[in-house]
Amino acid sequence: MKIPTSRLIYQRSVASIGVVNNLILIVLIVFKSPKQLGYYKYLMSYISIFEILYSTLDFVSAAEIYSNDSLFVVILHKNLAILSDGLLKYANLAFCSLFGMSMVILAIHFVYRYLIILGSGFLRKRHFQKVLSFIGFTVIVGFLWALSMYWFLNNNVYSDIVLKKDYLAPRHLNLSDIDYVGAHFWQIDGNGAEFINWKSIGAVAIMTVIIFISFSTVFYCGYQIYTRMEIMSSIQSAGSKNLQSQLFWALVFQTLIPVLLMHIPASIGFITSMFNQTNQFLGEVVTYSIFMYPALDPLPNFFIIKSFRQAILDFLGCLRKGIAPANSKNTNSQKQNSAQVDQN
């Protein structure tokens, strides 16, 4: 198989940027967070750690989304992945699991911000343990997501036949060269009759419920937080009001990025596959967009949260100051050499 060099370079470059950006954000959270942030910094650090894991998995797996007719699957190539053959299946399930966890993690952030701004008594006792329980809940959801993928969307003979014909043969590959997991809604039996694959329908139904609950939680808590901030703006100090606003809008934009880059394109892929109307171009679009999420997701925190933005500007200012003296020394030495030449 001819290695898709441009796609591989793009995926691994974006994954590397994702690791760097999230490491920077963790440093800012640890050393530059306002004191009022409290235990929320642990949830912020958790999402950065999650995205580092996501980027690392992107880098080592170089996953490809393939869609055609009623097929929508994630494919890993043995000769492209930086993994042993035995780990390929687990990496594929983990990749899909992290996709499912991403929206749940953001929903938990909104729930926590809502409880804080509401002044809920739920967090007054064992606050740190409850933050850990929020994190543990997202891990459980990710584990259940992986299990549903393994039980309902794993390899099967009908999908094997379609992949051999439409995907593997043009690329001169065999089934043993790849691992795949995903939905195949309309399958053809040995007599040529088409039938519905209810396993794929069931798995997508479970995923849809999880995503729907996550979205509903985000919208409800987001609206309540915004309304509450408006009510409390007259009685809060300017510093507290500004911080709450910064955290809220950073979280809003941090939520829009995976929604636009991952969940909407993937949902379109599943829906069109369900109606036997998807195509290979859509799979390529999802492949390119889904890798951008961890690299872009930290950016709202860099620009919106004042203490983080100021720390970055201070760092860039120090770099400029460090470069300026060196340039001035070079300029002075050039002037001296020029003067000596004139004298000679």
mmCIF file of C-alpha atoms in Angstrom:
data_model
loop_
_atom_site.group_PDB
_atom_site.id
_atom_site.type_symbol
_atom_site.label_atom_id
_atom_site.label_comp_id
_atom_site.label_asym_id
_atom_site.label_seq_id
_atom_site.Cartn_x
_atom_site.Cartn_y
_atom_site.Cartn_z
ATOM 1 C CA MET A 1 0.000 0.000 0.000
ATOM 2 C CA LYS A 2 1.190 3.496 -0.808
ATOM 3 C CA ILE A 3 1.388 5.387 2.482
ATOM 4 C CA PRO A 4 -0.797 8.561 2.415
ATOM 5 C CA THR A 5 2.166 10.788 3.326
ATOM 6 C CA SER A 6 0.304 14.119 3.451
ATOM 7 C CA ARG A 7 -2.443 12.769 5.708
ATOM 8 C CA LEU A 8 0.051 11.043 7.986
ATOM 9 C CA ILE A 9 2.178 14.191 8.326
ATOM 10 C CA TYR A 10 -0.938 16.272 8.994
ATOM 11 C CA GLN A 11 -2.316 13.892 11.631
ATOM 12 C CA ARG A 12 0.917 13.543 13.542
ATOM 13 C CA SER A 13 1.742 17.249 13.313
ATOM 14 C CA VAL A 14 -1.672 18.248 14.661
ATOM 15 C CA ALA A 15 -1.423 15.576 17.371
ATOM 16 C CA SER A 16 1.964 16.964 18.456
ATOM 17 C CA ILE A 17 0.525 20.484 18.624
ATOM 18 C CA GLY A 18 -2.318 19.105 20.738
ATOM 19 C CA VAL A 19 0.121 17.646 23.263
ATOM 20 C CA VAL A 20 2.151 20.884 23.447
ATOM 21 C CA ASN A 21 -0.893 23.166 23.791
ATOM 22 C CA ASN A 22 -2.413 21.073 26.551
ATOM 23 C CA LEU A 23 0.900 20.829 28.424
ATOM 24 C CA ILE A 24 1.120 24.635 28.315
ATOM 25 C CA LEU A 25 -2.432 24.880 29.644
ATOM 26 C CA ILE A 26 -1.642 22.511 32.536
ATOM 27 C CA VAL A 27 1.369 24.659 33.476
ATOM 28 C CA LEU A 28 -0.829 27.770 33.415
ATOM 29 C CA ILE A 29 -3.512 26.062 35.523
ATOM 30 C CA VAL A 30 -0.971 24.927 38.123
ATOM 31 C CA PHE A 31 1.062 28.140 38.397
ATOM 32 C CA LYS A 32 -1.114 30.988 37.107
ATOM 33 C CA SER A 33 -4.648 30.150 38.225
ATOM 34 C CA PRO A 34 -6.524 32.739 40.306
ATOM 35 C CA LYS A 35 -7.058 31.578 43.890
ATOM 36 C CA GLN A 36 -10.827 31.798 43.394
ATOM 37 C CA LEU A 37 -10.589 28.930 40.905
ATOM 38 C CA GLY A 38 -10.460 26.450 43.796
ATOM 39 C CA TYR A 39 -11.024 22.793 42.966
ATOM 40 C CA TYR A 40 -12.200 23.652 39.457
ATOM 41 C CA LYS A 41 -8.539 23.663 38.414
ATOM 42 C CA TYR A 42 -8.518 19.875 38.866
ATOM 43 C CA LEU A 43 -11.353 19.489 36.374
ATOM 44 C CA MET A 44 -9.575 21.863 33.986
ATOM 45 C CA SER A 45 -6.358 19.853 34.338
ATOM 46 C CA TYR A 46 -8.299 16.626 33.805
ATOM 47 C CA ILE A 47 -9.650 17.718 30.435
ATOM 48 C CA SER A 48 -6.118 18.722 29.358
ATOM 49 C CA ILE A 49 -4.751 15.323 30.439
ATOM 50 C CA PHE A 50 -7.625 13.691 28.545
ATOM 51 C CA GLU A 51 -6.755 15.655 25.397
ATOM 52 C CA ILE A 52 -3.061 14.791 25.729
ATOM 53 C CA LEU A 53 -4.076 11.124 25.837
ATOM 54 C CA TYR A 54 -6.330 11.698 22.816
ATOM 55 C CA SER A 55 -3.529 13.405 20.862
ATOM 56 C CA THR A 56 -1.049 10.676 21.783
ATOM 57 C CA LEU A 57 -3.480 8.010 20.592
ATOM 58 C CA ASP A 58 -4.027 10.001 17.400
ATOM 59 C CA PHE A 59 -0.268 10.111 16.858
ATOM 60 C CA VAL A 60 0.435 6.408 17.368
ATOM 61 C CA SER A 61 -2.684 5.046 15.639
ATOM 62 C CA ALA A 62 -3.092 7.369 12.600
ATOM 63 C CA ALA A 63 -6.733 6.324 12.443
ATOM 64 C CA GLU A 64 -8.765 6.720 9.262
ATOM 65 C CA ILE A 65 -12.541 7.120 9.013
ATOM 66 C CA TYR A 66 -13.963 5.221 6.052
ATOM 67 C CA SER A 67 -17.572 5.674 4.944
ATOM 68 C CA ASN A 68 -19.378 4.299 1.929
ATOM 69 C CA ASP A 69 -23.066 3.497 1.399
ATOM 70 C CA SER A 70 -24.172 2.123 4.816
ATOM 71 C CA LEU A 71 -20.673 1.582 6.211
ATOM 72 C CA PHE A 72 -19.054 4.010 8.680
ATOM 73 C CA VAL A 73 -15.945 2.582 10.354
ATOM 74 C CA VAL A 74 -12.643 3.555 12.009
ATOM 75 C CA ILE A 75 -9.686 1.781 10.379
ATOM 76 C CA LEU A 76 -6.161 1.343 11.749
ATOM 77 C CA HIS A 77 -3.361 0.140 9.455
ATOM 78 C CA LYS A 78 -0.701 -2.136 10.891
ATOM 79 C CA ASN A 79 2.053 -0.589 8.763
ATOM 80 C CA LEU A 80 1.113 2.989 9.789
ATOM 81 C CA ALA A 81 0.351 2.583 13.480
ATOM 82 C CA ILE A 82 3.217 2.820 15.980
ATOM 83 C CA LEU A 83 1.771 -0.118 17.894
ATOM 84 C CA SER A 84 2.163 -3.864 18.082
ATOM 85 C CA ASP A 85 -0.443 -5.892 16.218
ATOM 86 C CA GLY A 86 -1.868 -7.169 19.502
ATOM 87 C CA LEU A 87 -2.631 -3.626 20.699
ATOM 88 C CA LEU A 88 -4.314 -2.476 17.517
ATOM 89 C CA LYS A 89 -7.833 -3.597 18.498
ATOM 90 C CA TYR A 90 -7.571 -2.035 21.961
ATOM 91 C CA ALA A 91 -6.268 1.205 20.472
ATOM 92 C CA ASN A 92 -9.213 1.331 18.073
ATOM 93 C CA LEU A 93 -11.720 0.795 20.884
ATOM 94 C CA ALA A 94 -9.933 3.399 23.016
ATOM 95 C CA PHE A 95 -10.045 5.915 20.150
ATOM 96 C CA CYS A 96 -13.819 5.475 19.829
ATOM 97 C CA SER A 97 -14.236 5.524 23.606
ATOM 98 C CA LEU A 98 -12.422 8.867 23.942
ATOM 99 C CA PHE A 99 -14.714 10.287 21.268
ATOM 100 C CA GLY A 100 -17.702 9.322 23.406
ATOM 101 C CA MET A 101 -16.156 10.620 26.620
ATOM 102 C CA SER A 102 -15.362 14.078 25.240
ATOM 103 C CA MET A 103 -18.912 15.427 25.383
ATOM 104 C CA VAL A 104 -19.590 13.841 28.774
ATOM 105 C CA ILE A 105 -16.492 15.531 30.228
ATOM 106 C CA LEU A 106 -17.682 18.932 29.013
ATOM 107 C CA ALA A 107 -21.156 18.282 30.430
ATOM 108 C CA ILE A 108 -19.575 17.541 33.833
ATOM 109 C CA HIS A 109 -17.741 20.882 33.633
ATOM 110 C CA PHE A 110 -21.028 22.704 33.103
ATOM 111 C CA VAL A 111 -22.656 20.835 35.990
ATOM 112 C CA TYR A 112 -19.799 21.817 38.305
ATOM 113 C CA ARG A 113 -19.864 25.482 37.227
ATOM 114 C CA TYR A 114 -23.648 25.497 37.719
ATOM 115 C CA LEU A 115 -23.342 24.092 41.257
ATOM 116 C CA ILE A 116 -20.647 26.652 42.111
ATOM 117 C CA ILE A 117 -22.523 29.680 40.850
ATOM 118 C CA LEU A 118 -25.719 28.416 42.456
ATOM 119 C CA GLY A 119 -23.920 28.106 45.794
ATOM 120 C CA SER A 120 -25.184 24.541 46.136
ATOM 121 C CA GLY A 121 -24.628 22.817 49.461
ATOM 122 C CA PHE A 122 -23.771 19.614 47.581
ATOM 123 C CA LEU A 123 -20.133 20.704 47.270
ATOM 124 C CA ARG A 124 -19.668 22.021 50.810
ATOM 125 C CA LYS A 125 -18.648 18.674 52.292
ATOM 126 C CA ARG A 126 -15.976 16.433 50.780
ATOM 127 C CA HIS A 127 -15.596 18.823 47.889
ATOM 128 C CA PHE A 128 -12.437 17.250 46.476
ATOM 129 C CA GLN A 129 -13.883 13.724 46.671
ATOM 130 C CA LYS A 130 -16.930 14.880 44.706
ATOM 131 C CA VAL A 131 -14.695 16.377 42.034
ATOM 132 C CA LEU A 132 -12.979 12.993 41.784
ATOM 133 C CA SER A 133 -16.408 11.318 41.524
ATOM 134 C CA PHE A 134 -17.231 13.548 38.538
ATOM 135 C CA ILE A 135 -14.007 12.418 36.886
ATOM 136 C CA GLY A 136 -14.725 8.778 37.760
ATOM 137 C CA PHE A 137 -18.179 9.032 36.171
ATOM 138 C CA THR A 138 -16.674 10.073 32.814
ATOM 139 C CA VAL A 139 -14.245 7.128 32.969
ATOM 140 C CA ILE A 140 -17.155 4.720 33.565
ATOM 141 C CA VAL A 141 -19.022 6.182 30.575
ATOM 142 C CA GLY A 142 -15.916 5.748 28.419
ATOM 143 C CA PHE A 143 -15.570 2.116 29.528
ATOM 144 C CA LEU A 144 -19.240 1.384 28.727
ATOM 145 C CA TRP A 145 -18.837 3.109 25.348
ATOM 146 C CA ALA A 146 -15.879 0.852 24.518
ATOM 147 C CA LEU A 147 -17.835 -2.240 25.560
ATOM 148 C CA SER A 148 -20.789 -1.289 23.358
ATOM 149 C CA MET A 149 -18.398 -0.820 20.422
ATOM 150 C CA TYR A 150 -16.840 -4.227 21.078
ATOM 151 C CA TRP A 151 -20.171 -6.043 21.434
ATOM 152 C CA PHE A 152 -22.178 -4.371 18.689
ATOM 153 C CA LEU A 153 -19.799 -2.747 16.191
ATOM 154 C CA ASN A 154 -16.929 -5.213 15.976
ATOM 155 C CA ASN A 155 -15.699 -7.053 12.870
ATOM 156 C CA ASN A 156 -18.204 -9.334 11.123
ATOM 157 C CA VAL A 157 -18.250 -11.376 7.924
ATOM 158 C CA TYR A 158 -20.673 -9.070 6.102
ATOM 159 C CA SER A 159 -18.577 -5.979 6.730
ATOM 160 C CA ASP A 160 -15.454 -7.963 5.813
ATOM 161 C CA ILE A 161 -16.903 -8.672 2.363
ATOM 162 C CA VAL A 162 -17.732 -5.010 1.689
ATOM 163 C CA LEU A 163 -14.335 -3.787 2.913
ATOM 164 C CA LYS A 164 -12.478 -6.370 0.817
ATOM 165 C CA LYS A 165 -14.272 -5.212 -2.312
ATOM 166 C CA ASP A 166 -14.492 -1.431 -1.857
ATOM 167 C CA TYR A 167 -11.590 -0.536 0.435
ATOM 168 C CA LEU A 168 -8.906 -3.232 0.556
ATOM 169 C CA ALA A 169 -8.745 -4.383 -3.074
ATOM 170 C CA PRO A 170 -8.066 -0.898 -4.570
ATOM 171 C CA ARG A 171 -5.290 -0.426 -1.981
ATOM 172 C CA HIS A 172 -3.818 -3.916 -2.496
ATOM 173 C CA LEU A 173 -4.418 -4.837 1.157
ATOM 174 C CA ASN A 174 -5.740 -7.848 3.028
ATOM 175 C CA LEU A 175 -7.991 -7.993 6.084
ATOM 176 C CA SER A 176 -4.963 -9.061 8.121
ATOM 177 C CA ASP A 177 -3.357 -5.665 7.375
ATOM 178 C CA ILE A 178 -6.008 -3.620 9.214
ATOM 179 C CA ASP A 179 -8.254 -3.492 12.231
ATOM 180 C CA TYR A 180 -11.631 -1.811 12.046
ATOM 181 C CA VAL A 181 -14.625 -1.081 14.228
ATOM 182 C CA GLY A 182 -17.817 0.746 13.342
ATOM 183 C CA ALA A 183 -21.362 0.643 12.037
ATOM 184 C CA HIS A 184 -22.664 -1.257 9.028
ATOM 185 C CA PHE A 185 -26.415 -0.711 8.861
ATOM 186 C CA TRP A 186 -27.501 -2.538 5.702
ATOM 187 C CA GLN A 187 -25.868 -5.909 5.094
ATOM 188 C CA ILE A 188 -26.259 -8.552 2.369
ATOM 189 C CA ASP A 189 -26.634 -12.249 3.157
ATOM 190 C CA GLY A 190 -25.433 -15.241 1.115
ATOM 191 C CA ASN A 191 -28.531 -15.122 -1.104
ATOM 192 C CA GLY A 192 -27.996 -11.468 -2.027
ATOM 193 C CA ALA A 193 -30.859 -10.230 0.150
ATOM 194 C CA GLU A 194 -30.355 -6.984 2.042
ATOM 195 C CA PHE A 195 -31.215 -6.846 5.735
ATOM 196 C CA ILE A 196 -30.911 -4.405 8.628
ATOM 197 C CA ASN A 197 -28.047 -4.936 11.066
ATOM 198 C CA TRP A 198 -29.852 -4.346 14.354
ATOM 199 C CA LYS A 199 -26.602 -4.460 16.308
ATOM 200 C CA SER A 200 -25.461 -1.278 14.597
ATOM 201 C CA ILE A 201 -28.864 0.312 15.149
ATOM 202 C CA GLY A 202 -28.746 -0.601 18.853
ATOM 203 C CA ALA A 203 -25.214 0.696 19.366
ATOM 204 C CA VAL A 204 -25.940 4.002 17.652
ATOM 205 C CA ALA A 205 -29.134 4.327 19.705
ATOM 206 C CA ILE A 206 -27.114 3.954 22.930
ATOM 207 C CA MET A 207 -24.560 6.501 21.705
ATOM 208 C CA THR A 208 -27.329 8.896 20.690
ATOM 209 C CA VAL A 209 -28.892 8.732 24.155
ATOM 210 C CA ILE A 210 -25.540 9.486 25.825
ATOM 211 C CA ILE A 211 -24.816 12.384 23.472
ATOM 212 C CA PHE A 212 -28.386 13.729 23.831
ATOM 213 C CA ILE A 213 -28.173 13.696 27.630
ATOM 214 C CA SER A 214 -24.766 15.408 27.479
ATOM 215 C CA PHE A 215 -25.994 18.114 25.100
ATOM 216 C CA SER A 216 -29.148 18.674 27.147
ATOM 217 C CA THR A 217 -27.061 19.032 30.302
ATOM 218 C CA VAL A 218 -24.739 21.519 28.606
ATOM 219 C CA PHE A 219 -27.623 23.657 27.298
ATOM 220 C CA TYR A 220 -29.582 23.600 30.556
ATOM 221 C CA CYS A 221 -26.625 24.328 32.843
ATOM 222 C CA GLY A 222 -25.190 26.862 30.398
ATOM 223 C CA TYR A 223 -28.461 28.800 30.287
ATOM 224 C CA GLN A 224 -28.818 28.658 34.077
ATOM 225 C CA ILE A 225 -25.223 29.832 34.601
ATOM 226 C CA TYR A 226 -25.683 32.754 32.203
ATOM 227 C CA THR A 227 -28.991 33.773 33.817
ATOM 228 C CA ARG A 228 -27.538 33.504 37.299
ATOM 229 C CA MET A 229 -24.517 35.612 36.347
ATOM 230 C CA GLU A 230 -26.801 38.341 35.037
ATOM 231 C CA ILE A 231 -28.812 38.338 38.292
ATOM 232 C CA MET A 232 -25.714 38.378 40.509
ATOM 233 C CA SER A 233 -23.771 40.968 38.493
ATOM 234 C CA SER A 234 -25.095 43.846 40.651
ATOM 235 C CA ILE A 235 -24.020 42.288 43.958
ATOM 236 C CA GLN A 236 -20.727 40.657 42.998
ATOM 237 C CA SER A 237 -17.365 42.390 43.098
ATOM 238 C CA ALA A 238 -15.897 43.356 39.737
ATOM 239 C CA GLY A 239 -13.086 40.799 40.088
ATOM 240 C CA SER A 240 -15.410 37.907 40.926
ATOM 241 C CA LYS A 241 -17.845 38.864 38.165
ATOM 242 C CA ASN A 242 -15.062 39.048 35.575
ATOM 243 C CA LEU A 243 -13.600 35.685 36.585
ATOM 244 C CA GLN A 244 -16.983 33.930 36.430
ATOM 245 C CA SER A 245 -17.603 35.446 33.003
ATOM 246 C CA GLN A 246 -14.167 34.399 31.737
ATOM 247 C CA LEU A 247 -14.590 30.811 32.939
ATOM 248 C CA PHE A 248 -18.086 30.587 31.453
ATOM 249 C CA TRP A 249 -17.179 31.863 27.989
ATOM 250 C CA ALA A 250 -13.955 29.844 27.876
ATOM 251 C CA LEU A 251 -16.024 26.728 28.590
ATOM 252 C CA VAL A 252 -18.630 27.670 25.970
ATOM 253 C CA PHE A 253 -16.015 28.014 23.218
ATOM 254 C CA GLN A 254 -14.173 24.947 24.490
ATOM 255 C CA THR A 255 -17.438 23.040 23.998
ATOM 256 C CA LEU A 256 -18.135 24.411 20.516
ATOM 257 C CA ILE A 257 -14.811 23.127 19.168
ATOM 258 C CA PRO A 258 -15.475 19.363 19.620
ATOM 259 C CA VAL A 259 -19.132 19.841 18.669
ATOM 260 C CA LEU A 260 -18.211 21.441 15.335
ATOM 261 C CA LEU A 261 -15.141 19.330 14.581
ATOM 262 C CA MET A 262 -16.196 15.907 15.902
ATOM 263 C CA HIS A 263 -19.782 15.367 16.937
ATOM 264 C CA ILE A 264 -21.628 17.095 14.095
ATOM 265 C CA PRO A 265 -19.496 15.540 11.287
ATOM 266 C CA ALA A 266 -19.639 12.095 12.927
ATOM 267 C CA SER A 267 -23.413 12.385 13.461
ATOM 268 C CA ILE A 268 -23.887 13.286 9.800
ATOM 269 C CA GLY A 269 -21.790 10.237 8.901
ATOM 270 C CA PHE A 270 -23.889 7.900 11.041
ATOM 271 C CA ILE A 271 -27.207 9.336 9.816
ATOM 272 C CA THR A 272 -26.302 9.170 6.129
ATOM 273 C CA SER A 273 -24.961 5.625 6.622
ATOM 274 C CA MET A 274 -28.215 4.634 8.275
ATOM 275 C CA PHE A 275 -30.047 5.696 5.101
ATOM 276 C CA ASN A 276 -27.440 3.995 2.899
ATOM 277 C CA GLN A 277 -26.417 7.362 1.441
ATOM 278 C CA THR A 278 -22.938 8.154 2.770
ATOM 279 C CA ASN A 279 -19.801 8.460 0.636
ATOM 280 C CA GLN A 280 -16.036 8.265 0.953
ATOM 281 C CA PHE A 281 -15.567 12.046 0.860
ATOM 282 C CA LEU A 282 -17.494 12.443 4.114
ATOM 283 C CA GLY A 283 -15.191 9.927 5.804
ATOM 284 C CA GLU A 284 -12.152 11.911 4.652
ATOM 285 C CA VAL A 285 -13.633 15.147 6.032
ATOM 286 C CA VAL A 286 -14.252 13.521 9.423
ATOM 287 C CA THR A 287 -10.729 12.056 9.419
ATOM 288 C CA TYR A 288 -9.175 15.506 8.998
ATOM 289 C CA SER A 289 -11.526 17.441 11.302
ATOM 290 C CA ILE A 290 -11.542 15.038 14.233
ATOM 291 C CA PHE A 291 -7.757 15.263 14.717
ATOM 292 C CA MET A 292 -7.877 19.061 15.078
ATOM 293 C CA TYR A 293 -9.982 18.987 18.256
ATOM 294 C CA PRO A 294 -7.269 18.482 20.948
ATOM 295 C CA ALA A 295 -4.945 21.011 19.303
ATOM 296 C CA LEU A 296 -7.563 23.791 19.182
ATOM 297 C CA ASP A 297 -9.514 23.086 22.366
ATOM 298 C CA PRO A 298 -7.053 24.764 24.827
ATOM 299 C CA LEU A 299 -7.001 28.022 22.833
ATOM 300 C CA PRO A 300 -10.148 29.615 24.365
ATOM 301 C CA ASN A 301 -8.518 29.340 27.803
ATOM 302 C CA PHE A 302 -5.365 31.063 26.501
ATOM 303 C CA PHE A 303 -7.247 34.042 25.102
ATOM 304 C CA ILE A 304 -10.253 34.439 27.416
ATOM 305 C CA ILE A 305 -8.939 33.779 30.946
ATOM 306 C CA LYS A 306 -7.078 36.966 31.856
ATOM 307 C CA SER A 307 -4.386 35.486 34.119
ATOM 308 C CA PHE A 308 -3.466 32.888 31.483
ATOM 309 C CA ARG A 309 -3.424 35.484 28.705
ATOM 310 C CA GLN A 310 -1.251 37.810 30.751
ATOM 311 C CA ALA A 311 1.201 35.016 31.590
ATOM 312 C CA ILE A 312 1.600 34.194 27.886
ATOM 313 C CA LEU A 313 2.079 37.869 26.989
ATOM 314 C CA ASP A 314 4.649 38.256 29.781
ATOM 315 C CA PHE A 315 6.521 35.199 28.495
ATOM 316 C CA LEU A 316 6.523 36.545 24.931
ATOM 317 C CA GLY A 317 7.668 39.934 26.271
ATOM 318 C CA CYS A 318 10.612 38.276 28.028
ATOM 319 C CA LEU A 319 11.562 36.571 24.774
ATOM 320 C CA ARG A 320 11.521 39.914 22.972
ATOM 321 C CA LYS A 321 13.666 41.499 25.664
ATOM 322 C CA GLY A 322 16.103 38.594 25.402
ATOM 323 C CA ILE A 323 16.354 38.962 21.633
ATOM 324 C CA ALA A 324 16.625 42.760 21.632
ATOM 325 C CA PRO A 325 19.957 43.004 23.568
ATOM 326 C CA ALA A 326 21.496 40.364 21.328
ATOM 327 C CA ASN A 327 20.456 42.346 18.259
ATOM 328 C CA SER A 328 21.795 45.581 19.746
ATOM 329 C CA LYS A 329 25.155 43.913 20.480
ATOM 330 C CA ASN A 330 25.327 42.670 16.922
ATOM 331 C CA THR A 331 24.492 46.155 15.663
ATOM 332 C CA ASN A 332 27.205 47.746 17.839
ATOM 333 C CA SER A 333 29.832 45.250 16.698
ATOM 334 C CA GLN A 334 28.869 45.898 13.083
ATOM 335 C CA LYS A 335 29.254 49.666 13.654
ATOM 336 C CA GLN A 336 32.664 49.132 15.231
ATOM 337 C CA ASN A 337 33.823 46.955 12.344
ATOM 338 C CA SER A 338 32.536 49.531 9.882
ATOM 339 C CA ALA A 339 34.416 52.306 11.723
ATOM 340 C CA GLN A 340 37.625 50.291 11.653
ATOM 341 C CA VAL A 341 37.247 49.724 7.918
ATOM 342 C CA ASP A 342 36.751 53.476 7.392
ATOM 343 C CA GLN A 343 39.885 54.235 9.418
ATOM 344 C CA ASN A 344 41.907 51.696 7.466
#
